[in-house]
C-alpha cells in the first residue's frame, strides 16, 4: 500500500468515528454482562454479532452523515470535512451501503437463531433513521435529536435482547429505565451540539431546535433537562442498590453539567455530558 493509499484509508477510517463506534460496542457488552449473557459465547462468529452489528451500523451512519453534511462541516469542523477532499464521495457511499447490507444479513442470522424478528427489525430501523438523519430529520427542529437519541437508547434494548428475558417485569424495568435515561441524556447532548454548530447549520438551512430557540431559552431548557436527568439517574441507581460513591459521582457530574448549561458553555457542556453518559454504565458493574 502506497503512502497516498494509506493516507486515503486513514481519512476514510476517521469518517467512521472509530472511538465512538468502539464505545457503542463497549456499551452493548456491558449491558450483555449485566443481563447475564455468557460472554464466552461471544467467541462464536455468529454470537459476536450482538456486539459487532451495532458497531457496523454506527460506522455506516457516521459515513453517510459526513457525506450529507459536507457543507456545514466545512464551517463547523473544517478539519473533519474530508469527503470530496481526501476521501472520494463514491467510496463513502459504497462502504456505507456495504456496511448496511452486512449488518442486515448478520442480524437476519441472529433473528433466525433467536427465533425472533426483533434483531433484524431494529437493525433495519436504525439503518433507515441514520440514513435519513442529515438530509431529512436534522432540519426539523427536535425530530433529528429525538431520532438519534432513540437509536442510542436502542443500544440498551439491543443488548437486553440477547439475554432472552428483556421483556420480563423484573429485568425489563431496570433495562428500560436505563434505555430511557440514556436516551434523555443523549437528547440533551445533541441539543448542546446543535448550539455549537449553529453557524454551519444556518448556512445549510437546517432549522434545528437550538436555532429555533433564543439563547436564554436554550440555557433554561438545558438546565431544566440536567435537573431532570439527575433525578432520573439517582432514582435508577437507588433502585439498583448502587453504592454511595456512585450516587455522589453522578450527583457531581449532573451539577457540573447544570453549571455548564447555566453559563452557556456549550463546548464544556458537551464534553461533560459525554462523561456523564459513559459513567452511567458504572452502575452495571
PDB file of C-alpha atoms in Angstrom:
ATOM      1  CA  UNK A   1       0.000   0.000   0.000  1.00  0.00           C
ATOM      2  CA  UNK A   2       1.474   3.348  -1.062  1.00  0.00           C
ATOM      3  CA  UNK A   3       1.686   6.343   1.252  1.00  0.00           C
ATOM      4  CA  UNK A   4      -1.139   8.003  -0.705  1.00  0.00           C
ATOM      5  CA  UNK A   5      -3.375   4.949  -0.351  1.00  0.00           C
ATOM      6  CA  UNK A   6      -2.573   4.749   3.355  1.00  0.00           C
ATOM      7  CA  UNK A   7      -3.467   8.416   3.794  1.00  0.00           C
ATOM      8  CA  UNK A   8      -6.791   7.949   1.986  1.00  0.00           C
ATOM      9  CA  UNK A   9      -7.601   4.868   4.056  1.00  0.00           C
ATOM     10  CA  UNK A  10      -6.827   6.662   7.326  1.00  0.00           C
ATOM     11  CA  UNK A  11      -9.036   9.557   6.257  1.00  0.00           C
ATOM     12  CA  UNK A  12     -11.861   7.134   5.483  1.00  0.00           C
ATOM     13  CA  UNK A  13     -11.243   5.429   8.841  1.00  0.00           C
ATOM     14  CA  UNK A  14     -11.643   8.787  10.599  1.00  0.00           C
ATOM     15  CA  UNK A  15     -15.024   9.228   8.939  1.00  0.00           C
ATOM     16  CA  UNK A  16     -16.308   6.075  10.654  1.00  0.00           C
ATOM     17  CA  UNK A  17     -15.560   7.728  14.043  1.00  0.00           C
ATOM     18  CA  UNK A  18     -13.779   4.615  15.385  1.00  0.00           C
ATOM     19  CA  UNK A  19     -13.729   5.739  19.016  1.00  0.00           C
ATOM     20  CA  UNK A  20     -17.470   6.394  19.013  1.00  0.00           C
ATOM     21  CA  UNK A  21     -18.064   3.039  17.334  1.00  0.00           C
ATOM     22  CA  UNK A  22     -15.851   1.294  19.909  1.00  0.00           C
ATOM     23  CA  UNK A  23     -17.822   2.979  22.697  1.00  0.00           C
ATOM     24  CA  UNK A  24     -21.017   1.534  21.223  1.00  0.00           C
ATOM     25  CA  UNK A  25     -19.534  -1.955  21.352  1.00  0.00           C
ATOM     26  CA  UNK A  26     -18.425  -1.498  24.957  1.00  0.00           C
ATOM     27  CA  UNK A  27     -21.885  -0.240  25.931  1.00  0.00           C
ATOM     28  CA  UNK A  28     -23.594  -3.280  24.423  1.00  0.00           C
ATOM     29  CA  UNK A  29     -21.065  -5.647  26.029  1.00  0.00           C
ATOM     30  CA  UNK A  30     -21.696  -4.135  29.463  1.00  0.00           C
ATOM     31  CA  UNK A  31     -25.460  -4.484  29.008  1.00  0.00           C
ATOM     32  CA  UNK A  32     -24.987  -8.106  27.929  1.00  0.00           C
ATOM     33  CA  UNK A  33     -22.908  -8.801  31.040  1.00  0.00           C
ATOM     34  CA  UNK A  34     -25.458  -7.028  33.252  1.00  0.00           C
ATOM     35  CA  UNK A  35     -28.284  -9.121  31.811  1.00  0.00           C
ATOM     36  CA  UNK A  36     -26.437 -12.361  32.487  1.00  0.00           C
ATOM     37  CA  UNK A  37     -25.405 -13.165  28.919  1.00  0.00           C
ATOM     38  CA  UNK A  38     -22.459 -15.635  28.938  1.00  0.00           C
ATOM     39  CA  UNK A  39     -19.730 -13.502  27.397  1.00  0.00           C
ATOM     40  CA  UNK A  40     -17.808 -16.630  26.422  1.00  0.00           C
ATOM     41  CA  UNK A  41     -20.490 -17.262  23.797  1.00  0.00           C
ATOM     42  CA  UNK A  42     -19.309 -14.126  22.003  1.00  0.00           C
ATOM     43  CA  UNK A  43     -16.329 -16.138  20.765  1.00  0.00           C
ATOM     44  CA  UNK A  44     -18.756 -17.750  18.312  1.00  0.00           C
ATOM     45  CA  UNK A  45     -18.707 -15.968  14.938  1.00  0.00           C
ATOM     46  CA  UNK A  46     -22.474 -15.585  14.920  1.00  0.00           C
ATOM     47  CA  UNK A  47     -22.957 -14.560  18.561  1.00  0.00           C
ATOM     48  CA  UNK A  48     -20.307 -11.828  18.398  1.00  0.00           C
ATOM     49  CA  UNK A  49     -22.796 -10.127  16.121  1.00  0.00           C
ATOM     50  CA  UNK A  50     -24.648  -8.929  19.222  1.00  0.00           C
ATOM     51  CA  UNK A  51     -21.671  -6.610  19.769  1.00  0.00           C
ATOM     52  CA  UNK A  52     -20.348  -6.002  16.245  1.00  0.00           C
ATOM     53  CA  UNK A  53     -23.615  -5.370  14.382  1.00  0.00           C
ATOM     54  CA  UNK A  54     -24.423  -2.114  16.241  1.00  0.00           C
ATOM     55  CA  UNK A  55     -20.843  -1.017  15.616  1.00  0.00           C
ATOM     56  CA  UNK A  56     -21.159  -1.707  11.885  1.00  0.00           C
ATOM     57  CA  UNK A  57     -24.500   0.151  11.717  1.00  0.00           C
ATOM     58  CA  UNK A  58     -22.981   3.053  13.637  1.00  0.00           C
ATOM     59  CA  UNK A  59     -19.988   3.245  11.292  1.00  0.00           C
ATOM     60  CA  UNK A  60     -22.313   3.201   8.277  1.00  0.00           C
ATOM     61  CA  UNK A  61     -24.375   6.007   9.811  1.00  0.00           C
ATOM     62  CA  UNK A  62     -21.289   8.115  10.511  1.00  0.00           C
ATOM     63  CA  UNK A  63     -20.106   7.718   6.926  1.00  0.00           C
ATOM     64  CA  UNK A  64     -23.383   8.769   5.338  1.00  0.00           C
ATOM     65  CA  UNK A  65     -23.795  11.591   7.838  1.00  0.00           C
ATOM     66  CA  UNK A  66     -20.468  13.090   6.758  1.00  0.00           C
ATOM     67  CA  UNK A  67     -21.455  12.554   3.113  1.00  0.00           C
ATOM     68  CA  UNK A  68     -24.555  14.707   3.531  1.00  0.00           C
ATOM     69  CA  UNK A  69     -23.010  17.237   5.942  1.00  0.00           C
ATOM     70  CA  UNK A  70     -20.085  18.393   3.804  1.00  0.00           C
ATOM     71  CA  UNK A  71     -21.261  21.991   3.575  1.00  0.00           C
ATOM     72  CA  UNK A  72     -21.823  22.600   7.291  1.00  0.00           C
ATOM     73  CA  UNK A  73     -18.784  20.556   8.355  1.00  0.00           C
ATOM     74  CA  UNK A  74     -16.522  22.830   6.298  1.00  0.00           C
ATOM     75  CA  UNK A  75     -17.731  25.660   8.540  1.00  0.00           C
ATOM     76  CA  UNK A  76     -18.181  23.967  11.916  1.00  0.00           C
ATOM     77  CA  UNK A  77     -15.387  21.357  11.776  1.00  0.00           C
ATOM     78  CA  UNK A  78     -13.158  22.024   8.758  1.00  0.00           C
ATOM     79  CA  UNK A  79     -10.542  19.506   9.924  1.00  0.00           C
ATOM     80  CA  UNK A  80     -13.182  16.746   9.701  1.00  0.00           C
ATOM     81  CA  UNK A  81     -14.613  17.756   6.329  1.00  0.00           C
ATOM     82  CA  UNK A  82     -12.794  15.007   4.416  1.00  0.00           C
ATOM     83  CA  UNK A  83     -15.495  13.900   1.979  1.00  0.00           C
ATOM     84  CA  UNK A  84     -14.703  15.114  -1.511  1.00  0.00           C
ATOM     85  CA  UNK A  85     -11.192  16.083  -0.460  1.00  0.00           C
ATOM     86  CA  UNK A  86      -9.141  13.155   0.791  1.00  0.00           C
ATOM     87  CA  UNK A  87     -11.961  10.598   0.526  1.00  0.00           C
ATOM     88  CA  UNK A  88     -13.945  10.174  -2.681  1.00  0.00           C
ATOM     89  CA  UNK A  89     -17.698  10.568  -2.352  1.00  0.00           C
ATOM     90  CA  UNK A  90     -18.410   7.278  -4.112  1.00  0.00           C
ATOM     91  CA  UNK A  91     -16.116   5.441  -1.659  1.00  0.00           C
ATOM     92  CA  UNK A  92     -18.175   6.800   1.233  1.00  0.00           C
ATOM     93  CA  UNK A  93     -21.465   5.781  -0.408  1.00  0.00           C
ATOM     94  CA  UNK A  94     -20.292   2.300  -1.403  1.00  0.00           C
ATOM     95  CA  UNK A  95     -18.849   1.492   2.029  1.00  0.00           C
ATOM     96  CA  UNK A  96     -21.962   2.839   3.734  1.00  0.00           C
ATOM     97  CA  UNK A  97     -24.213   0.501   1.748  1.00  0.00           C
ATOM     98  CA  UNK A  98     -21.745  -2.353   2.157  1.00  0.00           C
ATOM     99  CA  UNK A  99     -21.762  -1.983   5.934  1.00  0.00           C
ATOM    100  CA  UNK A 100     -25.557  -1.648   5.990  1.00  0.00           C
ATOM    101  CA  UNK A 101     -26.041  -4.780   3.895  1.00  0.00           C
ATOM    102  CA  UNK A 102     -23.606  -6.765   6.054  1.00  0.00           C
ATOM    103  CA  UNK A 103     -25.421  -5.664   9.219  1.00  0.00           C
ATOM    104  CA  UNK A 104     -28.805  -6.661   7.802  1.00  0.00           C
ATOM    105  CA  UNK A 105     -27.598 -10.113   6.716  1.00  0.00           C
ATOM    106  CA  UNK A 106     -25.881 -10.708  10.046  1.00  0.00           C
ATOM    107  CA  UNK A 107     -28.927  -9.550  12.020  1.00  0.00           C
ATOM    108  CA  UNK A 108     -31.116 -11.883   9.932  1.00  0.00           C
ATOM    109  CA  UNK A 109     -28.916 -14.756  11.115  1.00  0.00           C
ATOM    110  CA  UNK A 110     -29.313 -13.585  14.724  1.00  0.00           C
ATOM    111  CA  UNK A 111     -33.085 -13.342  14.269  1.00  0.00           C
ATOM    112  CA  UNK A 112     -33.197 -16.880  12.917  1.00  0.00           C
ATOM    113  CA  UNK A 113     -31.047 -18.165  15.765  1.00  0.00           C
ATOM    114  CA  UNK A 114     -33.053 -16.292  18.433  1.00  0.00           C
ATOM    115  CA  UNK A 115     -36.424 -17.181  16.943  1.00  0.00           C
ATOM    116  CA  UNK A 116     -37.440 -13.522  16.858  1.00  0.00           C
ATOM    117  CA  UNK A 117     -37.698 -10.804  14.212  1.00  0.00           C
ATOM    118  CA  UNK A 118     -36.617  -8.080  16.654  1.00  0.00           C
ATOM    119  CA  UNK A 119     -32.868  -8.053  15.831  1.00  0.00           C
ATOM    120  CA  UNK A 120     -33.486  -7.707  12.090  1.00  0.00           C
ATOM    121  CA  UNK A 121     -36.250  -5.152  12.617  1.00  0.00           C
ATOM    122  CA  UNK A 122     -34.132  -2.997  14.918  1.00  0.00           C
ATOM    123  CA  UNK A 123     -31.166  -3.005  12.533  1.00  0.00           C
ATOM    124  CA  UNK A 124     -33.434  -2.043   9.627  1.00  0.00           C
ATOM    125  CA  UNK A 125     -34.964   0.814  11.645  1.00  0.00           C
ATOM    126  CA  UNK A 126     -31.579   2.050  12.887  1.00  0.00           C
ATOM    127  CA  UNK A 127     -30.157   1.979   9.347  1.00  0.00           C
ATOM    128  CA  UNK A 128     -33.074   3.927   7.875  1.00  0.00           C
ATOM    129  CA  UNK A 129     -33.078   6.515  10.664  1.00  0.00           C
ATOM    130  CA  UNK A 130     -29.328   7.112  10.412  1.00  0.00           C
ATOM    131  CA  UNK A 131     -29.569   7.454   6.633  1.00  0.00           C
ATOM    132  CA  UNK A 132     -32.402   9.996   6.859  1.00  0.00           C
ATOM    133  CA  UNK A 133     -30.963  11.950   9.774  1.00  0.00           C
ATOM    134  CA  UNK A 134     -28.893  14.555   7.924  1.00  0.00           C
ATOM    135  CA  UNK A 135     -30.946  15.102   4.738  1.00  0.00           C
ATOM    136  CA  UNK A 136     -34.427  14.921   6.323  1.00  0.00           C
ATOM    137  CA  UNK A 137     -34.612  14.861  10.123  1.00  0.00           C
ATOM    138  CA  UNK A 138     -31.843  17.206  11.225  1.00  0.00           C
ATOM    139  CA  UNK A 139     -33.542  20.329   9.918  1.00  0.00           C
ATOM    140  CA  UNK A 140     -36.919  19.610  11.510  1.00  0.00           C
ATOM    141  CA  UNK A 141     -36.477  21.031  14.965  1.00  0.00           C
ATOM    142  CA  UNK A 142     -36.233  18.448  17.713  1.00  0.00           C
ATOM    143  CA  UNK A 143     -37.071  15.477  15.470  1.00  0.00           C
ATOM    144  CA  UNK A 144     -33.464  14.844  14.481  1.00  0.00           C
ATOM    145  CA  UNK A 145     -32.338  14.894  18.120  1.00  0.00           C
ATOM    146  CA  UNK A 146     -35.170  12.563  19.111  1.00  0.00           C
ATOM    147  CA  UNK A 147     -34.352  10.118  16.300  1.00  0.00           C
ATOM    148  CA  UNK A 148     -30.656   9.869  17.216  1.00  0.00           C
ATOM    149  CA  UNK A 149     -31.445   9.579  20.920  1.00  0.00           C
ATOM    150  CA  UNK A 150     -33.880   6.730  20.270  1.00  0.00           C
ATOM    151  CA  UNK A 151     -31.113   4.925  18.366  1.00  0.00           C
ATOM    152  CA  UNK A 152     -28.729   5.382  21.300  1.00  0.00           C
ATOM    153  CA  UNK A 153     -31.383   4.158  23.733  1.00  0.00           C
ATOM    154  CA  UNK A 154     -31.975   1.252  21.367  1.00  0.00           C
ATOM    155  CA  UNK A 155     -28.440   0.020  22.064  1.00  0.00           C
ATOM    156  CA  UNK A 156     -29.572  -0.883  25.574  1.00  0.00           C
ATOM    157  CA  UNK A 157     -32.646  -2.685  24.255  1.00  0.00           C
ATOM    158  CA  UNK A 158     -30.460  -4.478  21.724  1.00  0.00           C
ATOM    159  CA  UNK A 159     -28.106  -5.656  24.453  1.00  0.00           C
ATOM    160  CA  UNK A 160     -31.046  -6.815  26.542  1.00  0.00           C
ATOM    161  CA  UNK A 161     -32.451  -8.930  23.706  1.00  0.00           C
ATOM    162  CA  UNK A 162     -29.569 -11.361  23.817  1.00  0.00           C
ATOM    163  CA  UNK A 163     -30.476 -12.449  27.356  1.00  0.00           C
ATOM    164  CA  UNK A 164     -33.885 -13.670  26.205  1.00  0.00           C
ATOM    165  CA  UNK A 165     -35.780 -12.178  29.168  1.00  0.00           C
ATOM    166  CA  UNK A 166     -35.547  -8.479  28.329  1.00  0.00           C
ATOM    167  CA  UNK A 167     -39.336  -8.122  28.372  1.00  0.00           C
ATOM    168  CA  UNK A 168     -39.901  -9.687  31.809  1.00  0.00           C
ATOM    169  CA  UNK A 169     -41.064  -7.337  34.601  1.00  0.00           C
ATOM    170  CA  UNK A 170     -38.059  -7.828  36.899  1.00  0.00           C
ATOM    171  CA  UNK A 171     -35.259  -7.456  34.356  1.00  0.00           C
ATOM    172  CA  UNK A 172     -37.227  -5.321  31.928  1.00  0.00           C
ATOM    173  CA  UNK A 173     -37.977  -2.463  34.346  1.00  0.00           C
ATOM    174  CA  UNK A 174     -34.358  -1.575  35.106  1.00  0.00           C
ATOM    175  CA  UNK A 175     -33.350  -2.200  31.488  1.00  0.00           C
ATOM    176  CA  UNK A 176     -35.960   0.140  30.038  1.00  0.00           C
ATOM    177  CA  UNK A 177     -35.209   2.746  32.687  1.00  0.00           C
ATOM    178  CA  UNK A 178     -31.560   2.703  31.615  1.00  0.00           C
ATOM    179  CA  UNK A 179     -32.594   2.989  27.965  1.00  0.00           C
ATOM    180  CA  UNK A 180     -34.836   5.958  28.739  1.00  0.00           C
ATOM    181  CA  UNK A 181     -32.219   7.741  30.834  1.00  0.00           C
ATOM    182  CA  UNK A 182     -29.501   7.195  28.234  1.00  0.00           C
ATOM    183  CA  UNK A 183     -31.832   8.467  25.523  1.00  0.00           C
ATOM    184  CA  UNK A 184     -32.660  11.575  27.555  1.00  0.00           C
ATOM    185  CA  UNK A 185     -29.039  12.422  28.311  1.00  0.00           C
ATOM    186  CA  UNK A 186     -28.146  11.916  24.650  1.00  0.00           C
ATOM    187  CA  UNK A 187     -31.022  14.225  23.660  1.00  0.00           C
ATOM    188  CA  UNK A 188     -29.526  16.928  25.869  1.00  0.00           C
ATOM    189  CA  UNK A 189     -26.083  16.392  24.338  1.00  0.00           C
ATOM    190  CA  UNK A 190     -27.490  16.567  20.800  1.00  0.00           C
ATOM    191  CA  UNK A 191     -29.134  19.844  21.796  1.00  0.00           C
ATOM    192  CA  UNK A 192     -25.803  21.193  23.020  1.00  0.00           C
ATOM    193  CA  UNK A 193     -24.069  20.056  19.820  1.00  0.00           C
ATOM    194  CA  UNK A 194     -26.683  21.949  17.802  1.00  0.00           C
ATOM    195  CA  UNK A 195     -25.771  25.088  19.723  1.00  0.00           C
ATOM    196  CA  UNK A 196     -22.116  24.525  18.861  1.00  0.00           C
ATOM    197  CA  UNK A 197     -22.989  24.028  15.182  1.00  0.00           C
ATOM    198  CA  UNK A 198     -25.333  26.997  14.763  1.00  0.00           C
ATOM    199  CA  UNK A 199     -23.222  28.774  12.131  1.00  0.00           C
ATOM    200  CA  UNK A 200     -22.831  25.786   9.825  1.00  0.00           C
ATOM    201  CA  UNK A 201     -26.429  24.609  10.287  1.00  0.00           C
ATOM    202  CA  UNK A 202     -27.678  28.087   9.413  1.00  0.00           C
ATOM    203  CA  UNK A 203     -25.595  28.025   6.238  1.00  0.00           C
ATOM    204  CA  UNK A 204     -27.076  24.626   5.311  1.00  0.00           C
ATOM    205  CA  UNK A 205     -30.601  25.848   6.145  1.00  0.00           C
ATOM    206  CA  UNK A 206     -31.060  23.298   8.922  1.00  0.00           C
ATOM    207  CA  UNK A 207     -33.730  24.603  11.286  1.00  0.00           C
ATOM    208  CA  UNK A 208     -32.555  22.774  14.384  1.00  0.00           C
ATOM    209  CA  UNK A 209     -34.230  23.106  17.765  1.00  0.00           C
ATOM    210  CA  UNK A 210     -31.350  25.210  19.099  1.00  0.00           C
ATOM    211  CA  UNK A 211     -31.759  27.592  16.160  1.00  0.00           C
ATOM    212  CA  UNK A 212     -35.491  27.999  16.759  1.00  0.00           C
ATOM    213  CA  UNK A 213     -34.968  28.979  20.405  1.00  0.00           C
ATOM    214  CA  UNK A 214     -33.358  32.072  21.868  1.00  0.00           C
ATOM    215  CA  UNK A 215     -30.096  31.869  23.796  1.00  0.00           C
ATOM    216  CA  UNK A 216     -31.983  32.262  27.080  1.00  0.00           C
ATOM    217  CA  UNK A 217     -34.489  29.547  26.150  1.00  0.00           C
ATOM    218  CA  UNK A 218     -31.660  27.170  25.223  1.00  0.00           C
ATOM    219  CA  UNK A 219     -29.888  27.840  28.504  1.00  0.00           C
ATOM    220  CA  UNK A 220     -33.026  27.452  30.627  1.00  0.00           C
ATOM    221  CA  UNK A 221     -34.162  24.343  28.763  1.00  0.00           C
ATOM    222  CA  UNK A 222     -30.803  22.599  29.101  1.00  0.00           C
ATOM    223  CA  UNK A 223     -30.587  23.498  32.778  1.00  0.00           C
ATOM    224  CA  UNK A 224     -34.034  22.031  33.434  1.00  0.00           C
ATOM    225  CA  UNK A 225     -33.073  18.968  31.385  1.00  0.00           C
ATOM    226  CA  UNK A 226     -29.965  18.402  33.504  1.00  0.00           C
ATOM    227  CA  UNK A 227     -32.024  18.616  36.702  1.00  0.00           C
ATOM    228  CA  UNK A 228     -34.490  16.074  35.335  1.00  0.00           C
ATOM    229  CA  UNK A 229     -31.623  13.834  34.228  1.00  0.00           C
ATOM    230  CA  UNK A 230     -30.067  13.980  37.690  1.00  0.00           C
ATOM    231  CA  UNK A 231     -33.339  12.930  39.289  1.00  0.00           C
ATOM    232  CA  UNK A 232     -33.815  10.035  36.881  1.00  0.00           C
ATOM    233  CA  UNK A 233     -30.248   8.765  37.225  1.00  0.00           C
ATOM    234  CA  UNK A 234     -30.240   8.894  41.029  1.00  0.00           C
ATOM    235  CA  UNK A 235     -33.624   7.154  41.171  1.00  0.00           C
ATOM    236  CA  UNK A 236     -32.375   4.392  38.850  1.00  0.00           C
ATOM    237  CA  UNK A 237     -29.155   3.886  40.795  1.00  0.00           C
ATOM    238  CA  UNK A 238     -31.102   3.766  44.057  1.00  0.00           C
ATOM    239  CA  UNK A 239     -33.441   1.150  42.596  1.00  0.00           C
ATOM    240  CA  UNK A 240     -30.404  -0.945  41.641  1.00  0.00           C
ATOM    241  CA  UNK A 241     -28.998  -0.631  45.163  1.00  0.00           C
ATOM    242  CA  UNK A 242     -25.826   1.015  43.884  1.00  0.00           C
ATOM    243  CA  UNK A 243     -23.035   2.074  46.197  1.00  0.00           C
ATOM    244  CA  UNK A 244     -23.000   5.527  47.721  1.00  0.00           C
ATOM    245  CA  UNK A 245     -19.921   6.638  45.780  1.00  0.00           C
ATOM    246  CA  UNK A 246     -21.801   6.101  42.503  1.00  0.00           C
ATOM    247  CA  UNK A 247     -24.644   8.312  43.715  1.00  0.00           C
ATOM    248  CA  UNK A 248     -22.153  11.004  44.722  1.00  0.00           C
ATOM    249  CA  UNK A 249     -20.304  10.700  41.401  1.00  0.00           C
ATOM    250  CA  UNK A 250     -23.445  11.116  39.317  1.00  0.00           C
ATOM    251  CA  UNK A 251     -24.682  13.920  41.505  1.00  0.00           C
ATOM    252  CA  UNK A 252     -21.390  15.744  40.940  1.00  0.00           C
ATOM    253  CA  UNK A 253     -21.489  15.124  37.177  1.00  0.00           C
ATOM    254  CA  UNK A 254     -25.072  16.355  36.997  1.00  0.00           C
ATOM    255  CA  UNK A 255     -24.204  19.542  38.901  1.00  0.00           C
ATOM    256  CA  UNK A 256     -21.213  20.114  36.606  1.00  0.00           C
ATOM    257  CA  UNK A 257     -23.403  19.748  33.513  1.00  0.00           C
ATOM    258  CA  UNK A 258     -26.010  22.025  35.086  1.00  0.00           C
ATOM    259  CA  UNK A 259     -23.361  24.662  35.761  1.00  0.00           C
ATOM    260  CA  UNK A 260     -22.104  24.494  32.158  1.00  0.00           C
ATOM    261  CA  UNK A 261     -25.673  24.744  30.853  1.00  0.00           C
ATOM    262  CA  UNK A 262     -26.494  27.729  33.030  1.00  0.00           C
ATOM    263  CA  UNK A 263     -23.348  29.562  31.956  1.00  0.00           C
ATOM    264  CA  UNK A 264     -23.950  28.748  28.291  1.00  0.00           C
ATOM    265  CA  UNK A 265     -20.587  26.997  27.874  1.00  0.00           C
ATOM    266  CA  UNK A 266     -21.593  24.601  25.100  1.00  0.00           C
ATOM    267  CA  UNK A 267     -18.165  23.097  24.490  1.00  0.00           C
ATOM    268  CA  UNK A 268     -17.583  22.116  28.121  1.00  0.00           C
ATOM    269  CA  UNK A 269     -21.192  21.044  28.498  1.00  0.00           C
ATOM    270  CA  UNK A 270     -20.939  18.644  25.555  1.00  0.00           C
ATOM    271  CA  UNK A 271     -17.734  17.110  26.941  1.00  0.00           C
ATOM    272  CA  UNK A 272     -19.167  16.651  30.433  1.00  0.00           C
ATOM    273  CA  UNK A 273     -22.395  15.175  29.063  1.00  0.00           C
ATOM    274  CA  UNK A 274     -20.308  12.541  27.304  1.00  0.00           C
ATOM    275  CA  UNK A 275     -18.518  11.740  30.588  1.00  0.00           C
ATOM    276  CA  UNK A 276     -21.859  11.531  32.411  1.00  0.00           C
ATOM    277  CA  UNK A 277     -23.299   9.148  29.831  1.00  0.00           C
ATOM    278  CA  UNK A 278     -20.217   6.933  29.972  1.00  0.00           C
ATOM    279  CA  UNK A 279     -20.266   6.891  33.785  1.00  0.00           C
ATOM    280  CA  UNK A 280     -23.876   5.721  33.663  1.00  0.00           C
ATOM    281  CA  UNK A 281     -22.601   2.257  32.849  1.00  0.00           C
ATOM    282  CA  UNK A 282     -20.693   2.165  36.115  1.00  0.00           C
ATOM    283  CA  UNK A 283     -23.989   1.194  37.681  1.00  0.00           C
ATOM    284  CA  UNK A 284     -23.853  -2.059  35.710  1.00  0.00           C
ATOM    285  CA  UNK A 285     -20.523  -3.217  37.154  1.00  0.00           C
TER     286      UNK A 285
END
